[in-house]
XYZ file of C-alpha atoms in Angstrom:
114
model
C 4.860 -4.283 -17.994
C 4.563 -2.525 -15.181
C 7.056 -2.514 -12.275
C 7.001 -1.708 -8.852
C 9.798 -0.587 -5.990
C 8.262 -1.364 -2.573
C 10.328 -0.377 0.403
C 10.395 0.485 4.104
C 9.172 -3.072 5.681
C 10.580 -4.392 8.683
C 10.448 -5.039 12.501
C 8.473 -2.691 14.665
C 7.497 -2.942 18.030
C 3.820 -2.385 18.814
C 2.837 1.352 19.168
C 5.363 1.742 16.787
C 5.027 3.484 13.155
C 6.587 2.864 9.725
C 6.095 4.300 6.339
C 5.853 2.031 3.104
C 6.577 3.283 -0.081
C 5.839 2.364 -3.736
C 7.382 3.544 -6.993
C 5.926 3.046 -10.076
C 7.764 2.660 -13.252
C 5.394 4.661 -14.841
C 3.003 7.821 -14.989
C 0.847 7.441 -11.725
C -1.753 9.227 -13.661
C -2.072 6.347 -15.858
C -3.282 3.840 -13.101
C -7.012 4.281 -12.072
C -5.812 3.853 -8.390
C -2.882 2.625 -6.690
C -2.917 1.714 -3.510
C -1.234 -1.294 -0.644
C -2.759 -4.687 0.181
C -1.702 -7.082 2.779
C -1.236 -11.165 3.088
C -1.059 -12.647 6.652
C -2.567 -16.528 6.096
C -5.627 -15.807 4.698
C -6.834 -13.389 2.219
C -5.227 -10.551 0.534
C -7.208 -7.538 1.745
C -7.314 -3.898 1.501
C -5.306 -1.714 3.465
C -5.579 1.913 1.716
C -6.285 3.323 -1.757
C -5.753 6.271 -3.594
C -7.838 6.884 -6.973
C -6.416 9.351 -9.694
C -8.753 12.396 -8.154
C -7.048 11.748 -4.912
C -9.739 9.761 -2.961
C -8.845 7.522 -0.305
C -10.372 4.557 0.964
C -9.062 1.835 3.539
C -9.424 -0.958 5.577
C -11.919 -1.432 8.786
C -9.101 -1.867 10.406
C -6.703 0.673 9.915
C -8.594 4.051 9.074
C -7.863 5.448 12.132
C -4.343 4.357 11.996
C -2.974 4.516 8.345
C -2.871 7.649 5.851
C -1.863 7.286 2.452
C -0.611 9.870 0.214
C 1.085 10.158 -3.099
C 4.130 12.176 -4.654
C 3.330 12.486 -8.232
C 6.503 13.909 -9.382
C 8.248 11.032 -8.354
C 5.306 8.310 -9.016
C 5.105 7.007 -5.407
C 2.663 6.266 -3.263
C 3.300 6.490 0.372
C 1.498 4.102 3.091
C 2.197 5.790 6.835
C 1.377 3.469 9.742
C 0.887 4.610 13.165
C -0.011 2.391 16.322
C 1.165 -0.672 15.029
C -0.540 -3.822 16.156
C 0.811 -7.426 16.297
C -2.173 -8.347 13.926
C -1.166 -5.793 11.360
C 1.908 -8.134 10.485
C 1.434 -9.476 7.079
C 3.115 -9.317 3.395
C 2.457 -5.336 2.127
C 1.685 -5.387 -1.155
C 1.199 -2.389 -3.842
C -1.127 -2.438 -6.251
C -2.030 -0.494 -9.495
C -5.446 -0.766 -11.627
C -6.393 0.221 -14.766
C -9.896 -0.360 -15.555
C -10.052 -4.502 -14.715
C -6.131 -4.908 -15.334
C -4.515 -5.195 -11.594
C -0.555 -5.471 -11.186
C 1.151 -6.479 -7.892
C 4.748 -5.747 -6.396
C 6.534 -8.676 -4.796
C 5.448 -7.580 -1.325
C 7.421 -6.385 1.858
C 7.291 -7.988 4.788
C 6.204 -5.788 8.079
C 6.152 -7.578 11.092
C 5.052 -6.247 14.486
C 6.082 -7.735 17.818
C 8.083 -6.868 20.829
């Protein structure tokens, strides 16, 4: 079983930043990719990804806005927002795959509004 230590969610005003992070009970290496998802009603969608060669992919809306790096010594992936938006409130989710296996954290909430 894999489990999952998602911090730094909270209240931010807009403009604001905050950095999420994720640690892994495990090897990072072990997980195809690893990477944050987000729930406001609605979908689940991407926010950013990091595969095990260290490619990134994200969301439309928040490639300009969001990095996401990794520390592999201490298995954590690291979500850094910038110019938070009202509409960028939502559930943050991590999220590891191997192969067709996906496994979720509980979420932290982010919420963005003056």
């Amino acid at each position: 079983q894999v489990h999952f230590v998602e911090s730094g969610g909270g209240l931010v005003q807009p403009g604001g930043s905050l950095r999420l992070s994720c640690k892994v009970s495990e090897n990072i290496f072990n997980f195809n990719a690893v990477g944050w998802y987000r729930q406001a009603p609605g979908e689940r969608e991407l926010v950013a990804e990091i595969n095990v060669g260290g490619r990134t992919r994200f969301g439309d809306s928040v490639k300009d806005r969001f990095t996401i790096s990794r520390d592999n010594a201490k298995n954590t992936v690291y979500l850094q927002m910038n110019s938070l938006k009202p509409e960028d409130t939502a559930v943050y989710y991590c999220r590891a795959t191997i192969l067709s296996r996906l496994y979720w954290g509980q979420g932290t909430q982010v919420t963005v509004s003056s």
